[in-house]
Amino acid sequence: MKDITVIGAGVVGCAIARELSRYDLNILVIDKNEDVAEGISKANSGIIHGGYNEKKGTLKAKLNLEGNEMMDDLSKKLQFPFKRNGALVLAFNEEELEKVKELKANGDEIGVKGLEILNKDEVLELEKNINKNVVGALYVKSSGIVSPYEMTLALGENAVENGVEFKLGNSVVDIKKELNSYKIELDNKEVVESKLVINAAGLGADDLTYLVSNEKYEIDPVKGEYCLFDKVAGTLCEKTLFQVPSKLSKGVLVTPTVDGNLLIGPNAKHSDTIETSREGIDEILEKSQKTIKDIPVSRVLNTFSGLRPKVCGGDFIIEESRDCKNFINVIGIDSPGLTAAPAIAKYVVDIVSKNIQLKEKENFKETRTKMVRMSELNIEEKNKLIAQNPSYGKMICKCEFVTEGEIIDAIRRPLGATTLDGIKRRTRAMMGGCQGSGCMIPISMILSKELGIDISKVNKNCKSSTVIGYKEV
């Protein structure tokens, strides 16, 4: 029997698992996807929000602020990329400027540090490419950027290093409440028994509660579409550039990524599908030109979309079920969920501690060593590594300079990649100009060899996404 089962291996589920791994517990994480960060967490703008827009007294306000303050230390210990680049909330008329001043007052009241109102000249001195119609801005010095999937992987890997088990590629089809435990049935007929369950299943979290509880939650998915530009366009701005937010979203942003690309988006549409649309992409391209007139559309590498799990009331729902003891719901974690994730984890552990006696491990491993990135090494370091392992001298992805050694490492690490997208998120292979057309087959061959499967069984992301589609004879 498991002490605790976490359902959901996104950034929140992995953060919870990692925080719980500090204690002597038998912990399992279940996710229907073949990899961590395969749901909401991968299609994310990667912004570490300052928190100026949240309502005082809400969990969002509290946990956004706490999570933001934890990010520097956490990124150093777990070695995932994070940059506190700051953000500007731009006003293009006097009405918007008044709104920006209201945001500052709200942020000051909540306790957000480093907020400052800038005039037009001060804005343009910081970011010369901003539309010259700007009249002022809120400067949010505590805002930052992160790779959402690398952060999730770092949390998950460290959890595994501390004894957490992950069961990926298995959907939960039923949960039965027993006298002192829960029986969780998976789609492969396996049944997991657990003393306590944490429901962090993202868009499916409301459905899971229906299986055991009379409490009803309803998630209303809101789709956001994005355009990702190449690294040439990535020099267009240094700070994250926001427009004045609406009730539905924080608006279309223009931001650099931690990897040096440029990202614009999202829009906000009530939808339960993640397909991008011509209409939606045109919308974000048009709206982004309010921030920067000359958006280099010819430098677009890819478009994608994600769903935000909004709930009625707008705040995070993090609580033990009222009619099911030891069943903890973590529901409605939309923006700023990424920022708040490490603080959400601590909040959940506090709830767990009221039901289960927690004993800290003496050997908890607080740090994690990131993957080798050949593109980040100097020539002496590269030559030394190649001398030790010649596979690091064989280039596979020429766009992003990813070697065979890095791909093998991505497969063999804790929570190792089993799909093309898993390799992509760990190494950046297939993220460059050719978008995988030059390296997809060689990577599939490496996956085939390392996993001991025929190349026809290699998938892009899920079991129905075969890459090659034929069997070698």
Coordinates of C-alpha atoms in Angstrom, one line a residue, residues 100-470:
V100 CA -1.6 50.6 -14.4
K101 CA -1.5 52.9 -11.3
E102 CA -4.3 50.8 -9.8
L103 CA -2.3 47.6 -10.4
K104 CA 0.7 49.2 -8.6
A105 CA -1.5 50.1 -5.6
N106 CA -2.9 46.6 -5.5
G107 CA 0.5 45.1 -5.7
D108 CA 1.8 47.3 -3.0
E109 CA -1.1 46.3 -0.7
I110 CA -0.4 42.6 -1.3
G111 CA 3.3 43.0 -0.6
V112 CA 4.8 42.8 -4.1
K113 CA 8.3 44.3 -4.0
G114 CA 10.0 46.4 -6.6
L115 CA 7.0 48.0 -8.3
E116 CA 7.6 51.4 -10.0
I117 CA 5.6 53.6 -12.4
L118 CA 7.7 54.7 -15.4
N119 CA 7.0 57.6 -17.8
K120 CA 7.3 57.2 -21.6
D121 CA 11.0 58.2 -21.8
E122 CA 11.9 55.8 -19.0
V123 CA 10.0 52.9 -20.7
L124 CA 11.7 53.5 -24.1
E125 CA 15.1 53.8 -22.4
L126 CA 14.6 50.2 -21.1
E127 CA 13.1 48.8 -24.3
K128 CA 13.8 50.8 -27.5
N129 CA 11.5 48.6 -29.7
I130 CA 8.3 49.3 -27.9
N131 CA 5.6 51.1 -29.8
K132 CA 6.3 54.8 -29.5
N133 CA 2.7 55.4 -28.6
V134 CA 3.4 54.2 -25.1
V135 CA 2.6 56.7 -22.4
G136 CA 3.9 54.8 -19.3
A137 CA 4.2 51.5 -17.6
L138 CA 4.3 49.6 -14.4
Y139 CA 7.8 48.2 -13.9
V140 CA 7.7 44.8 -12.1
K141 CA 11.3 44.1 -11.1
S142 CA 10.5 40.7 -9.5
S143 CA 9.0 39.1 -12.6
G144 CA 11.0 36.5 -14.4
I145 CA 11.1 33.8 -17.0
V146 CA 11.6 30.0 -16.8
S147 CA 11.3 27.0 -19.0
P148 CA 8.1 25.4 -17.6
Y149 CA 8.8 21.9 -18.8
E150 CA 12.5 22.0 -17.6
M151 CA 11.3 23.2 -14.2
T152 CA 8.8 20.3 -14.1
L153 CA 11.4 17.8 -15.1
A154 CA 13.8 19.1 -12.5
L155 CA 11.2 18.7 -9.7
G156 CA 10.2 15.3 -11.0
E157 CA 13.8 14.0 -11.3
N158 CA 14.7 15.2 -7.8
A159 CA 11.5 13.5 -6.5
V160 CA 12.7 10.2 -8.1
E161 CA 16.1 10.6 -6.6
N162 CA 14.4 10.8 -3.3
G163 CA 12.5 7.6 -3.7
V164 CA 9.2 8.7 -5.4
E165 CA 7.8 6.2 -7.9
F166 CA 6.2 7.5 -11.2
K167 CA 3.7 5.5 -13.1
L168 CA 3.3 7.2 -16.5
G169 CA 1.0 6.4 -19.4
N170 CA -1.8 5.1 -17.2
S171 CA -5.2 6.8 -16.8
V172 CA -7.2 6.6 -13.6
V173 CA -10.6 5.1 -14.5
D174 CA -12.1 4.7 -11.0
I175 CA -11.4 5.4 -7.4
K176 CA -13.1 3.5 -4.6
K177 CA -13.2 4.7 -1.0
E178 CA -12.4 1.9 1.5
L179 CA -12.5 2.1 5.3
N180 CA -8.9 3.5 5.7
S181 CA -7.7 3.8 2.1
Y182 CA -8.5 4.4 -1.5
K183 CA -8.3 1.9 -4.3
I184 CA -7.3 3.5 -7.6
E185 CA -8.0 1.5 -10.7
L186 CA -6.0 2.3 -13.9
D187 CA -6.8 1.7 -17.5
N188 CA -4.5 -1.3 -17.6
K189 CA -6.7 -3.0 -14.9
E190 CA -4.0 -2.4 -12.2
V191 CA -5.3 -1.4 -8.8
V192 CA -3.2 0.9 -6.5
E193 CA -4.2 1.1 -2.9
S194 CA -3.2 4.3 -1.1
K195 CA -3.8 5.8 2.4
L196 CA -4.1 9.3 1.0
V197 CA -4.8 10.7 -2.5
I198 CA -3.8 14.1 -3.9
N199 CA -5.8 15.1 -6.9
A200 CA -3.6 17.4 -9.0
A201 CA -4.9 16.2 -12.4
G202 CA -5.2 19.5 -14.1
L203 CA -8.1 19.6 -16.6
G204 CA -9.3 16.2 -15.3
A205 CA -9.3 17.1 -11.6
D206 CA -13.0 17.8 -11.5
D207 CA -13.9 14.4 -13.0
L208 CA -11.8 12.6 -10.4
T209 CA -13.7 14.2 -7.5
Y210 CA -17.0 12.9 -9.0
L211 CA -15.7 9.3 -8.5
V212 CA -15.5 9.6 -4.7
S213 CA -17.2 12.7 -3.5
N214 CA -20.6 14.5 -3.5
E215 CA -18.8 17.8 -3.9
K216 CA -18.9 19.1 -7.4
Y217 CA -16.3 21.3 -9.1
E218 CA -16.5 22.5 -12.7
I219 CA -13.5 23.4 -14.7
D220 CA -14.1 25.7 -17.6
P221 CA -11.1 25.4 -20.0
V222 CA -9.8 28.6 -21.6
K223 CA -7.6 28.1 -24.6
G224 CA -4.6 30.3 -25.2
E225 CA -2.6 30.3 -28.5
Y226 CA 1.0 31.3 -28.9
C227 CA 3.6 32.0 -31.6
L228 CA 7.2 31.0 -31.0
F229 CA 9.9 32.9 -32.9
D230 CA 13.5 32.0 -33.6
K231 CA 16.6 33.3 -31.7
V232 CA 17.1 36.1 -34.2
A233 CA 13.7 37.6 -33.1
G234 CA 14.7 36.8 -29.5
T235 CA 16.7 40.0 -29.2
L236 CA 13.7 42.2 -29.8
C237 CA 13.2 42.7 -26.1
E238 CA 14.8 41.9 -22.8
K239 CA 11.8 42.2 -20.4
T240 CA 8.4 40.6 -20.5
L241 CA 6.0 43.1 -22.0
F242 CA 2.4 42.9 -20.9
Q243 CA -0.6 44.8 -22.0
V244 CA -3.2 46.0 -19.5
P245 CA -5.0 42.8 -18.3
S246 CA -8.6 41.8 -18.7
K247 CA -10.9 39.7 -16.4
L248 CA -10.2 36.6 -18.5
S249 CA -6.5 36.8 -18.9
K250 CA -3.3 38.9 -18.4
G251 CA -3.5 39.8 -22.1
V252 CA -1.2 39.2 -25.1
L253 CA 2.4 39.4 -24.0
V254 CA 5.7 39.7 -25.8
T255 CA 8.6 38.1 -24.0
P256 CA 12.0 36.5 -24.5
T257 CA 12.4 32.9 -23.4
V258 CA 15.2 31.5 -21.2
D259 CA 16.5 29.8 -24.3
G260 CA 16.8 33.0 -26.3
N261 CA 13.6 32.8 -28.5
L262 CA 10.7 35.2 -28.6
L263 CA 7.2 34.2 -27.5
I264 CA 3.9 36.1 -28.1
G265 CA 0.5 35.2 -26.8
P266 CA -1.9 34.1 -25.5
N267 CA -5.4 35.0 -26.5
A268 CA -8.3 33.6 -24.4
K269 CA -11.1 31.5 -25.8
H270 CA -13.5 29.2 -24.0
S271 CA -12.6 25.8 -25.6
D272 CA -11.7 22.3 -24.7
T273 CA -9.6 21.6 -27.7
I274 CA -5.9 22.6 -28.2
E275 CA -5.8 22.9 -32.0
T276 CA -4.4 26.3 -33.1
S277 CA -6.5 28.3 -35.6
R278 CA -5.6 30.7 -38.3
E279 CA -8.1 33.2 -36.7
G280 CA -6.4 32.8 -33.3
I281 CA -2.9 33.2 -34.6
D282 CA -3.9 36.3 -36.6
E283 CA -5.4 37.7 -33.4
I284 CA -2.3 37.4 -31.3
L285 CA -0.1 38.7 -34.1
E286 CA -2.3 41.7 -34.5
K287 CA -2.6 42.4 -30.8
S288 CA 1.1 42.0 -30.2
Q289 CA 1.7 44.9 -32.7
K290 CA 0.2 47.2 -30.1
T291 CA 3.3 46.5 -28.0
I292 CA 5.9 46.3 -30.8
K293 CA 4.9 47.4 -34.3
D294 CA 7.4 45.5 -36.3
I295 CA 6.9 41.9 -35.1
P296 CA 9.0 39.8 -37.5
V297 CA 6.4 37.3 -38.6
S298 CA 8.8 35.7 -41.0
R299 CA 10.8 34.4 -38.0
V300 CA 8.0 32.3 -36.6
L301 CA 9.2 28.8 -35.9
N302 CA 6.1 27.2 -34.5
T303 CA 2.6 27.8 -33.1
F304 CA 1.0 26.0 -30.2
S305 CA -1.8 26.3 -27.7
G306 CA -2.7 25.3 -24.1
L307 CA -5.7 25.2 -21.9
R308 CA -6.1 27.0 -18.6
P309 CA -8.3 25.1 -16.0
K310 CA -10.4 28.0 -14.8
V311 CA -13.0 27.5 -12.1
C312 CA -16.0 29.4 -10.8
G313 CA -14.8 32.0 -8.3
G314 CA -11.4 32.4 -10.0
D315 CA -9.2 31.3 -7.0
F316 CA -7.1 28.2 -6.5
I317 CA -9.0 25.3 -4.8
I318 CA -6.6 23.5 -2.5
E319 CA -8.4 21.6 0.3
E320 CA -9.3 18.2 1.7
S321 CA -12.6 16.9 0.5
R322 CA -15.3 17.6 3.1
D323 CA -16.9 14.2 2.7
C324 CA -13.8 12.1 1.9
K325 CA -11.0 12.2 4.5
N326 CA -7.5 12.0 3.1
F327 CA -8.6 13.0 -0.4
I328 CA -7.0 16.4 -1.2
N329 CA -8.1 18.4 -4.2
V330 CA -5.7 20.8 -6.0
I331 CA -8.1 22.2 -8.6
G332 CA -8.3 25.3 -10.8
I333 CA -4.5 25.9 -10.9
D334 CA -4.4 28.3 -13.8
S335 CA -2.2 31.4 -14.0
P336 CA -0.1 32.1 -11.8
G337 CA 0.1 28.3 -11.1
L338 CA 3.6 27.9 -12.5
T339 CA 4.9 30.7 -10.2
A340 CA 3.0 29.4 -7.3
A341 CA 3.8 25.7 -7.7
P342 CA 6.6 25.4 -5.1
A343 CA 4.4 27.3 -2.6
I344 CA 1.4 25.2 -3.5
A345 CA 3.5 22.1 -2.7
K346 CA 4.3 23.4 0.8
Y347 CA 0.6 24.4 1.4
V348 CA -0.5 20.8 0.4
V349 CA 2.1 19.3 2.7
D350 CA 0.7 21.3 5.6
I351 CA -2.7 19.8 4.9
V352 CA -1.2 16.3 4.7
S353 CA 0.6 16.8 8.0
K354 CA -2.7 17.1 9.8
N355 CA -3.6 13.6 8.6
I356 CA -0.3 11.7 8.5
Q357 CA 2.6 12.0 10.9
L358 CA 5.5 13.2 8.8
K359 CA 9.1 12.2 9.7
E360 CA 11.9 14.0 7.9
K361 CA 14.5 11.9 6.1
E362 CA 18.1 12.2 7.2
N363 CA 19.3 11.6 3.6
F364 CA 17.0 13.9 1.6
K365 CA 18.8 15.0 -1.5
E366 CA 18.0 18.7 -2.0
T367 CA 19.9 19.2 -5.2
R368 CA 19.8 17.9 -8.7
T369 CA 22.4 18.0 -11.4
K370 CA 21.2 19.1 -14.8
M371 CA 21.9 17.4 -18.1
V372 CA 25.1 18.3 -20.0
R373 CA 24.5 20.8 -22.7
M374 CA 27.4 20.7 -25.2
S375 CA 26.3 24.0 -26.6
E376 CA 27.1 25.6 -23.2
L377 CA 30.6 24.2 -22.9
N378 CA 33.9 25.8 -23.9
I379 CA 36.2 24.0 -26.4
E380 CA 38.4 22.5 -23.6
E381 CA 35.3 21.1 -21.8
K382 CA 33.9 19.7 -25.0
N383 CA 37.1 17.9 -25.9
K384 CA 37.5 16.4 -22.4
L385 CA 34.0 15.1 -22.5
I386 CA 34.4 13.6 -26.0
A387 CA 37.6 11.9 -24.9
Q388 CA 35.7 10.3 -22.0
N389 CA 32.6 9.4 -24.2
P390 CA 32.9 9.7 -28.0
S391 CA 29.1 9.8 -28.4
Y392 CA 29.3 13.5 -27.3
G393 CA 31.2 14.2 -30.4
K394 CA 28.5 13.0 -32.8
M395 CA 26.1 15.8 -33.7
I396 CA 22.5 14.8 -34.1
C397 CA 20.6 18.1 -34.1
K398 CA 22.6 20.6 -36.1
C399 CA 20.1 23.5 -35.5
E400 CA 20.4 23.3 -31.7
F401 CA 23.8 21.6 -31.5
V402 CA 22.6 18.5 -29.6
T403 CA 24.8 15.4 -29.7
E404 CA 24.1 11.7 -29.5
G405 CA 25.5 11.6 -25.9
E406 CA 23.0 14.2 -24.7
I407 CA 20.1 12.2 -26.3
I408 CA 21.3 9.0 -24.6
D409 CA 21.6 10.8 -21.3
A410 CA 18.0 12.1 -21.7
I411 CA 16.8 8.5 -22.0
R412 CA 18.9 7.1 -19.2
R413 CA 18.3 9.8 -16.6
P414 CA 15.7 9.4 -13.8
L415 CA 12.3 9.9 -15.5
G416 CA 14.1 9.3 -18.8
A417 CA 12.5 10.2 -22.1
T418 CA 10.6 7.5 -23.9
T419 CA 9.2 9.7 -26.8
L420 CA 10.4 12.2 -29.3
D421 CA 8.8 15.0 -27.4
G422 CA 10.4 13.8 -24.3
I423 CA 13.8 14.1 -26.0
K424 CA 12.8 17.5 -27.3
R425 CA 11.9 18.9 -23.9
R426 CA 15.1 17.6 -22.3
T427 CA 17.7 18.5 -24.9
R428 CA 16.1 21.1 -27.3
A429 CA 16.7 18.7 -30.2
M430 CA 14.1 19.4 -32.9
M431 CA 13.4 22.9 -31.6
G432 CA 15.5 24.7 -34.2
G433 CA 15.0 26.0 -37.7
C434 CA 14.2 22.7 -39.3
Q435 CA 11.8 21.7 -36.5
G436 CA 13.0 18.1 -36.5
S437 CA 13.0 17.3 -40.2
G438 CA 16.8 16.7 -40.2
C439 CA 17.1 14.8 -36.9
M440 CA 13.8 13.1 -36.2
I441 CA 14.8 9.8 -37.8
P442 CA 18.3 9.6 -36.1
I443 CA 16.7 10.4 -32.7
S444 CA 14.0 7.7 -33.3
M445 CA 16.8 5.2 -34.0
I446 CA 18.5 6.1 -30.8
L447 CA 15.2 5.7 -28.8
S448 CA 14.7 2.4 -30.5
K449 CA 18.1 1.1 -29.5
E450 CA 18.0 2.4 -26.0
L451 CA 14.5 1.3 -25.2
G452 CA 14.9 -2.1 -26.9
I453 CA 11.9 -1.6 -29.2
D454 CA 11.4 -1.6 -32.9
I455 CA 11.6 1.8 -34.5
S456 CA 7.9 1.4 -35.6
K457 CA 7.0 1.6 -31.9
V458 CA 8.7 4.9 -31.3
N459 CA 6.1 7.6 -30.6
K460 CA 6.0 11.4 -30.8
N461 CA 4.2 11.8 -27.5
C462 CA 1.4 9.3 -26.9
K463 CA 0.6 5.7 -27.7
S464 CA -1.3 6.6 -30.9
S465 CA 1.4 9.0 -32.3
T466 CA 3.7 6.6 -34.1
V467 CA 6.6 8.4 -35.8
I468 CA 7.8 6.0 -38.4
G469 CA 4.8 3.8 -39.1
Y470 CA 6.6 0.8 -40.5

